[in-house]
Tab-separated table of C-alpha atoms in Angstrom:
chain	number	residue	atom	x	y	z
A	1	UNK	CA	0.000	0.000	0.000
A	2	UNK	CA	1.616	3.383	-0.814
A	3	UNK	CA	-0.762	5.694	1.370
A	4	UNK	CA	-2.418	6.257	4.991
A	5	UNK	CA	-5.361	6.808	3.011
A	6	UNK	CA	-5.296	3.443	1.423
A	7	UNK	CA	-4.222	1.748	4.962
A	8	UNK	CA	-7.499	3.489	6.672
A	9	UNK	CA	-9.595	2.156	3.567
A	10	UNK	CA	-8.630	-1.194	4.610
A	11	UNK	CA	-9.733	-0.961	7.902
A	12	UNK	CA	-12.693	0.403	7.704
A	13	UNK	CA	-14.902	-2.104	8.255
A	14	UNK	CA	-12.974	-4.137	10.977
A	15	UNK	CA	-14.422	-5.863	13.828
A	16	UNK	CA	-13.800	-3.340	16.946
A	17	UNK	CA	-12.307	-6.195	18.638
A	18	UNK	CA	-9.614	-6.243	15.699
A	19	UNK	CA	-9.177	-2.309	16.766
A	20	UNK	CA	-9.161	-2.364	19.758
A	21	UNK	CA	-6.322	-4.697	19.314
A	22	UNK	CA	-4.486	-2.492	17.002
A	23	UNK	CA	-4.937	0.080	19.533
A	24	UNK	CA	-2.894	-2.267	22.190
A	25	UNK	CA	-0.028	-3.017	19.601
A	26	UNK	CA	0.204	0.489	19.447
A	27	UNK	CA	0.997	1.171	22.725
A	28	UNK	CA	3.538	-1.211	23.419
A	29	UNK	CA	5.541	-0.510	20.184
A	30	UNK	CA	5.403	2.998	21.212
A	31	UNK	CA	7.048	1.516	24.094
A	32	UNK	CA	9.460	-0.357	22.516
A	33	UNK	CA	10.619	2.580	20.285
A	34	UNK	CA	11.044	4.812	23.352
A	35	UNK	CA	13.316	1.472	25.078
A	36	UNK	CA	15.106	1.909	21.823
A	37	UNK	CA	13.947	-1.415	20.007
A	38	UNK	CA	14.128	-1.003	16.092
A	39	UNK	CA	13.018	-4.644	15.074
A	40	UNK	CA	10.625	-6.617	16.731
A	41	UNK	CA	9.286	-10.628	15.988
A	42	UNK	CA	5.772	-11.449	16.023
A	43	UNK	CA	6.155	-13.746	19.091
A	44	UNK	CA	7.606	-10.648	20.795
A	45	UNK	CA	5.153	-8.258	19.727
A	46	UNK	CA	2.440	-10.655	20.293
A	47	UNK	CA	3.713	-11.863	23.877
A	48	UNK	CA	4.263	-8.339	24.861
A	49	UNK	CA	0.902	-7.400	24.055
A	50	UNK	CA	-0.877	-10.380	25.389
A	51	UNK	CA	-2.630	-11.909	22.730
A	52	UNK	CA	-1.573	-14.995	20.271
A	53	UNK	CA	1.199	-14.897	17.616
A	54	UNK	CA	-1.780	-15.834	15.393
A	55	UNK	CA	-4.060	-13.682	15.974
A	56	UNK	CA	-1.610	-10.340	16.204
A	57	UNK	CA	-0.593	-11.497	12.539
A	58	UNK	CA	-4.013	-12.193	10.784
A	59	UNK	CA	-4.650	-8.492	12.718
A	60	UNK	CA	-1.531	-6.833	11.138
A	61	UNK	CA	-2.732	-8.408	7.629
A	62	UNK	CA	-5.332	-6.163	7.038
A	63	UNK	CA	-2.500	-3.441	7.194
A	64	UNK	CA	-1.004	-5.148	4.102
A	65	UNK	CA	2.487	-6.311	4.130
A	66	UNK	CA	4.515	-5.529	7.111
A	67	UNK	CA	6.846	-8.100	8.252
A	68	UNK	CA	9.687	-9.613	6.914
A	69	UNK	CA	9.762	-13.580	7.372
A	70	UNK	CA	12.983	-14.486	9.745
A	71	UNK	CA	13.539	-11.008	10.303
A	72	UNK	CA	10.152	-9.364	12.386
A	73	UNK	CA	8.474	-6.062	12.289
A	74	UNK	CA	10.230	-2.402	11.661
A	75	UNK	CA	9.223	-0.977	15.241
A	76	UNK	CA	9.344	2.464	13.363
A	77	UNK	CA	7.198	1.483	10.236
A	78	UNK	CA	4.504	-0.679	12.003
A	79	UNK	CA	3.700	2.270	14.473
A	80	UNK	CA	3.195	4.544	11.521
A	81	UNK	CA	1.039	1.629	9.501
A	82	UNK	CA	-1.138	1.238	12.760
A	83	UNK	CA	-1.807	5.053	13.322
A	84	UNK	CA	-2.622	5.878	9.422
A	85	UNK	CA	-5.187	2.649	9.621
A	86	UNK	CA	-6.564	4.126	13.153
A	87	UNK	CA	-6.734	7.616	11.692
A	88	UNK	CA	-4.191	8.947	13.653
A	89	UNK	CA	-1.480	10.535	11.149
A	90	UNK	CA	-4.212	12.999	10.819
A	91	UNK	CA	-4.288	14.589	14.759
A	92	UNK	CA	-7.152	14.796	16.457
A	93	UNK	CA	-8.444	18.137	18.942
A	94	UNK	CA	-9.943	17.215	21.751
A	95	UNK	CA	-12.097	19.021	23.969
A	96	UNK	CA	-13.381	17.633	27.541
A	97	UNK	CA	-16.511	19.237	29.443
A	98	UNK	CA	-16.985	18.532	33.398
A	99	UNK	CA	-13.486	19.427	35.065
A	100	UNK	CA	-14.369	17.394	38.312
A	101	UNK	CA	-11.900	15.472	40.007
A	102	UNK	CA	-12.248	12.608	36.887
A	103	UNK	CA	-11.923	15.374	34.792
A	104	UNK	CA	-9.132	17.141	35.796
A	105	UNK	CA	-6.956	13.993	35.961
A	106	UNK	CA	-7.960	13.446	32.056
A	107	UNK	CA	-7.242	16.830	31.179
A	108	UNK	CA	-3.725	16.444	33.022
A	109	UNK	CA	-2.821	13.124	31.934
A	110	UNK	CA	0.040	13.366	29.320
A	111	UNK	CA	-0.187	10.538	27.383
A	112	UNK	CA	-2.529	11.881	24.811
A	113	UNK	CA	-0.314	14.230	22.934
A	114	UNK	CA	1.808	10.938	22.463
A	115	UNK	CA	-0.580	9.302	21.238
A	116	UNK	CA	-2.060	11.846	18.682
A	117	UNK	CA	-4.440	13.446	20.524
A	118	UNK	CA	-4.165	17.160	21.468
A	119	UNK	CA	-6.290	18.555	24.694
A	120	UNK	CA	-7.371	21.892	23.070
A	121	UNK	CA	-10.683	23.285	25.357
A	122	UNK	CA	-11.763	22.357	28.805
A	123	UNK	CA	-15.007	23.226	29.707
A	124	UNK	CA	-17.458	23.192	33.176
A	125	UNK	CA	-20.182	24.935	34.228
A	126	UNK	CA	-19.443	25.742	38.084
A	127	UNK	CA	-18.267	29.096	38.798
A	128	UNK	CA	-15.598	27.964	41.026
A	129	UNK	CA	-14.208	26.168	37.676
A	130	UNK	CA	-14.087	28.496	34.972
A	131	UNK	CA	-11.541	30.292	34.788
A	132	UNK	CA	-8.439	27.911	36.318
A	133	UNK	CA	-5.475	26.775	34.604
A	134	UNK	CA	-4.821	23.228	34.083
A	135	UNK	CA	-1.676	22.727	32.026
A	136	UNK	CA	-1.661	26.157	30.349
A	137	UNK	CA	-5.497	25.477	29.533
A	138	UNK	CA	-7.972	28.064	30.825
A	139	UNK	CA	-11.177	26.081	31.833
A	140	UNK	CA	-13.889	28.144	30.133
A	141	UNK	CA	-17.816	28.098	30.687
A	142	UNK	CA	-19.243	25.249	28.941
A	143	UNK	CA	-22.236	27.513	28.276
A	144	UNK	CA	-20.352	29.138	24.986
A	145	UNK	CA	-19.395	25.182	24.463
A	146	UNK	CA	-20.477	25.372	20.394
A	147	UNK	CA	-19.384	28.624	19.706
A	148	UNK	CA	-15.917	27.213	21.141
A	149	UNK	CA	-15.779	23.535	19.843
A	150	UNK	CA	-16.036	25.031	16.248
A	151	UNK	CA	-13.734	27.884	16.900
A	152	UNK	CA	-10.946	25.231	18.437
A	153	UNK	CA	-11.850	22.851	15.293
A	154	UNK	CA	-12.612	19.887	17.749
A	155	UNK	CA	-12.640	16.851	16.486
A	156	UNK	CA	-13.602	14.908	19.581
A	157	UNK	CA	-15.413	15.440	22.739
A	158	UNK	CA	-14.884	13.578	25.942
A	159	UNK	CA	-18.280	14.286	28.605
A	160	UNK	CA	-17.373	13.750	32.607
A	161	UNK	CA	-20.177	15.343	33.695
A	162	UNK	CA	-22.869	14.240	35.893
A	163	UNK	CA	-25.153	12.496	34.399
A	164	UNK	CA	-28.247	14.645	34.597
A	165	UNK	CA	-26.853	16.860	31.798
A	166	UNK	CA	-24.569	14.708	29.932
A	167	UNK	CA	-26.793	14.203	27.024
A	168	UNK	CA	-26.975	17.979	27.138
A	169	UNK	CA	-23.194	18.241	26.449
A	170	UNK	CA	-23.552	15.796	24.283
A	171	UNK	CA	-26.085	17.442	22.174
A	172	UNK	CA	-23.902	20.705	22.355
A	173	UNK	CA	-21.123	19.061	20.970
A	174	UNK	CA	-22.682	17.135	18.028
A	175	UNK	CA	-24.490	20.625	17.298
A	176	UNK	CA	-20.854	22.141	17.052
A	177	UNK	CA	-19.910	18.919	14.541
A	178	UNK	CA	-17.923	16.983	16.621
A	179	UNK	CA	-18.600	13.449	15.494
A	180	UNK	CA	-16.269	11.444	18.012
A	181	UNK	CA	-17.492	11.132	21.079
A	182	UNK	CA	-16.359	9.989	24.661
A	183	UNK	CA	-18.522	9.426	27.283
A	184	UNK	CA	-17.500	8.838	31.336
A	185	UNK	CA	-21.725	9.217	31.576
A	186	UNK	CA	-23.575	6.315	33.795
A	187	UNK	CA	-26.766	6.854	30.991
A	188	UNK	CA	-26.271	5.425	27.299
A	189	UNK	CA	-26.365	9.296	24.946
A	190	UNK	CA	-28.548	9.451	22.404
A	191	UNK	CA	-26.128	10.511	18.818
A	192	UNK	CA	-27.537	10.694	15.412
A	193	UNK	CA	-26.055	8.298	13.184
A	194	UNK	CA	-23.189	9.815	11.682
A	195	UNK	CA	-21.830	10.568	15.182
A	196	UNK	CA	-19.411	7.620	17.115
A	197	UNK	CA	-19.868	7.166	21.178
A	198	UNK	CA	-17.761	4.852	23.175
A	199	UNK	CA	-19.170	5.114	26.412
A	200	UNK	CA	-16.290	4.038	29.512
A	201	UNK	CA	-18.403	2.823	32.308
A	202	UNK	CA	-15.446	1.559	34.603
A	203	UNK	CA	-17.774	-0.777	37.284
A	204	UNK	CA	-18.463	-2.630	34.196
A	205	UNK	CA	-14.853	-2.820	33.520
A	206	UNK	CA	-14.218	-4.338	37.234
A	207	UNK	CA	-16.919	-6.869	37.333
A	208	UNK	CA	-15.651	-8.471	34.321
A	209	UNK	CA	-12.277	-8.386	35.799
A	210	UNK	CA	-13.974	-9.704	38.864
A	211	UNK	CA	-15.807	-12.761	36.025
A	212	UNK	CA	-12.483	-13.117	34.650
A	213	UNK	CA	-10.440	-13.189	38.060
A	214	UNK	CA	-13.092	-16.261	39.028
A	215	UNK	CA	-12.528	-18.040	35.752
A	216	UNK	CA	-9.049	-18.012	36.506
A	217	UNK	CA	-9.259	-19.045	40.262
A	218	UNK	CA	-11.246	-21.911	38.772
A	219	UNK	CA	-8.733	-22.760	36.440
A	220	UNK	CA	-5.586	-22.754	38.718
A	221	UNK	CA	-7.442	-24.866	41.128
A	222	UNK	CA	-7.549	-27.445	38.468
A	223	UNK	CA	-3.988	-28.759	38.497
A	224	UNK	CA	-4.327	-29.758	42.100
A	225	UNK	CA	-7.387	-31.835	41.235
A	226	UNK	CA	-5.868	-33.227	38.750
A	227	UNK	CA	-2.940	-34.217	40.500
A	228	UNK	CA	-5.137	-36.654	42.927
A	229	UNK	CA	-6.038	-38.855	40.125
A	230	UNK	CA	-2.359	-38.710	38.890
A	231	UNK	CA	-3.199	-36.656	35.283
A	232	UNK	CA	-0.724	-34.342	34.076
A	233	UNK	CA	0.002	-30.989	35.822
A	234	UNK	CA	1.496	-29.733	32.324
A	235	UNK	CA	-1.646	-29.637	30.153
A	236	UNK	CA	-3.382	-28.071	33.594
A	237	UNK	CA	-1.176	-24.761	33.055
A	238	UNK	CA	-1.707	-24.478	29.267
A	239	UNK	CA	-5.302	-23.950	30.226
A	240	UNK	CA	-4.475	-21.657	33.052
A	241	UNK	CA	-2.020	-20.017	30.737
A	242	UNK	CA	-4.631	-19.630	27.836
A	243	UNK	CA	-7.571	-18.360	30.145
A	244	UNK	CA	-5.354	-15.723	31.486
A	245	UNK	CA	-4.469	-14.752	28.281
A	246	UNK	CA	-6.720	-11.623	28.226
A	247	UNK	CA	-5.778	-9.496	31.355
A	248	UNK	CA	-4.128	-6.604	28.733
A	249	UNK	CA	-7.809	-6.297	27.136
A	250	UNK	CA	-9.055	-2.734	26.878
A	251	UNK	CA	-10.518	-0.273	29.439
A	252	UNK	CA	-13.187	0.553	26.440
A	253	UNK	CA	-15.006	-2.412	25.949
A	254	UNK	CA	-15.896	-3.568	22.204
C-alpha cells in the first residue's frame, strides 16, 4: 500500500475487537521505540501485548504487508502503519466538558499528545471552575461550548459530567460537529447516526475483571485436582495459561 489513506480504507470495516487490538499493539511498540527497540518478531510483539502470535498477525494483515519472514516487524514502520489505519497521522483536537476530580486527571494526563491526541478546550459549568489553569489550559464556561468547539476545530469530545446533563453536552457538541465522542456518563447518549460514542463505564470494567479473576481461580485450582487422580500438571497450566491470556484487554469495551 503506498498511502495512509489506502491503509485506513482497509480498515474500515474491521471488527472493533480487531481495533481495539491495534490500539494495544500500538501502545507497546510505542514503548518499545522509546526502550530503543528497532526490530521486533511477532512472538515478541504478540507476547508483549498479550494476545496470540496468530491472531496479532491475521490483525496486522489487514495493514497489508509488514513483516519480513525471519527477520520481524520495523518498530518504526509498524507504528506509523497502525496510526494511518486508526486515523491517527491525521491529529485529532480534543475538547473535555466537566473538570471534576475525573476530569481534571484526564485533562492532566500526558499521554494523549503521544498518542495523537491534542487537549485543546476544557469546559465546566461551576463558577468555582471556569476560569483555572490546568496545564496552560484556561477552563472556560461550557455555556459558549459550540461557539468554542467550532472555533478550536474539535474533532472529539470527551463528557465527565454528571449524568443529569450529559446528554446535554452531548447534544452541544454534536451541534458544534464533533462526530467522536467519549462518554464517562452512567446513561447510554442518544447521537444521530453519523456521530461515534464509546461510552467508559469503569464498574463494568471491574466486574468483568472480577468474572475473569473467578474463571481463573477456577482454572488454577484445576492442576491440584488433577494431581489426585495422577493426570498431568502440564496440560493443567496451558489452560491456566490460555484463560489468562486476556488481562491486557481494553478499558473501552468492544
Amino acid at each position: 500500500m503506498s498511502s495512509g489513506t489506502d491503509t485506513r480504507e482497509s480498515v474500515r470495516d474491521l471488527p472493533q475487537a480487531t481495533v481495539t487490538r491495534l490500539a494495544t499493539y500500538l501502545r507497546v511498540l510505542g514503548v518499545m521505540a522509546d526502550d530503543g527497540i528497532h526490530i521486533v518478531s511477532s512472538e515478541e510483539l504478540a507476547t508483549a501485548s498479550g494476545v496470540g502470535s496468530a491472531k496479532l498477525r491475521k490483525d496486522l494483515s489487514f495493514l497489508g504487508p509488514n513483516g519480513v519472514r525471519g527477520v520481524g516487524y520495523d518498530v518504526a514502520r509498524l507504528r506509523s502503519r497502525i496510526e494511518a489505519g486508526l486515523g491517527l497521522d491525521q491529529g485529532h483536537r480534543v475538547v473535555l466538558v466537566g473538570v471534576g476530580k475525573l476530569g481534571e486527571a484526564l485533562a492532566r494526563y500526558g499521554g494523549f499528545g503521544r498518542r495523537g491526541f491534542t487537549m485543546v478546550g476544557l469546559f465546566d459549568s461551576g463558577a468555582e471552575r471556569i476560569g483555572i489553569d490546568i496545564d496552560g489550559l484556561s477552563v472556560r464556561d461550557s455555556a459558549d461550548l459550540v461557539g468554542a468547539c467550532r472555533e478550536l476545530d474539535a474533532t472529539i469530545g470527551v463528557v465527565a459530567t454528571p449524568d443529569d446533563v450529559a446528554q446535554q453536552v452531548c447534544d452541544d457538541l454534536v451541534a458544534a460537529g464533533v462526530r467522536c465522542i467519549l462518554s464517562f456518563a452512567a446513561t447510554p447518549l442518544e447521537v444521530p447516526a453519523h456521530v461515534e460514542v464509546r461510552r467508559v463505564d469503569l464498574a463494568a470494567e471491574m466486574q468483568v475483571l472480577s468474572f475473569r479473576s473467578a474463571r481463573k481461580t477456577e482454572a488454577d485450582a484445576a492442576p491440584a485436582a488433577v494431581g489426585i487422580g495422577g493426570g498431568s500438571p502440564r496440560a493443567s497450566r496451558s489452560t491456566s495459561t490460555a484463560l489468562g491470556s486476556t488481562k491486557n484487554g481494553s478499558v473501552i469495551a468492544p
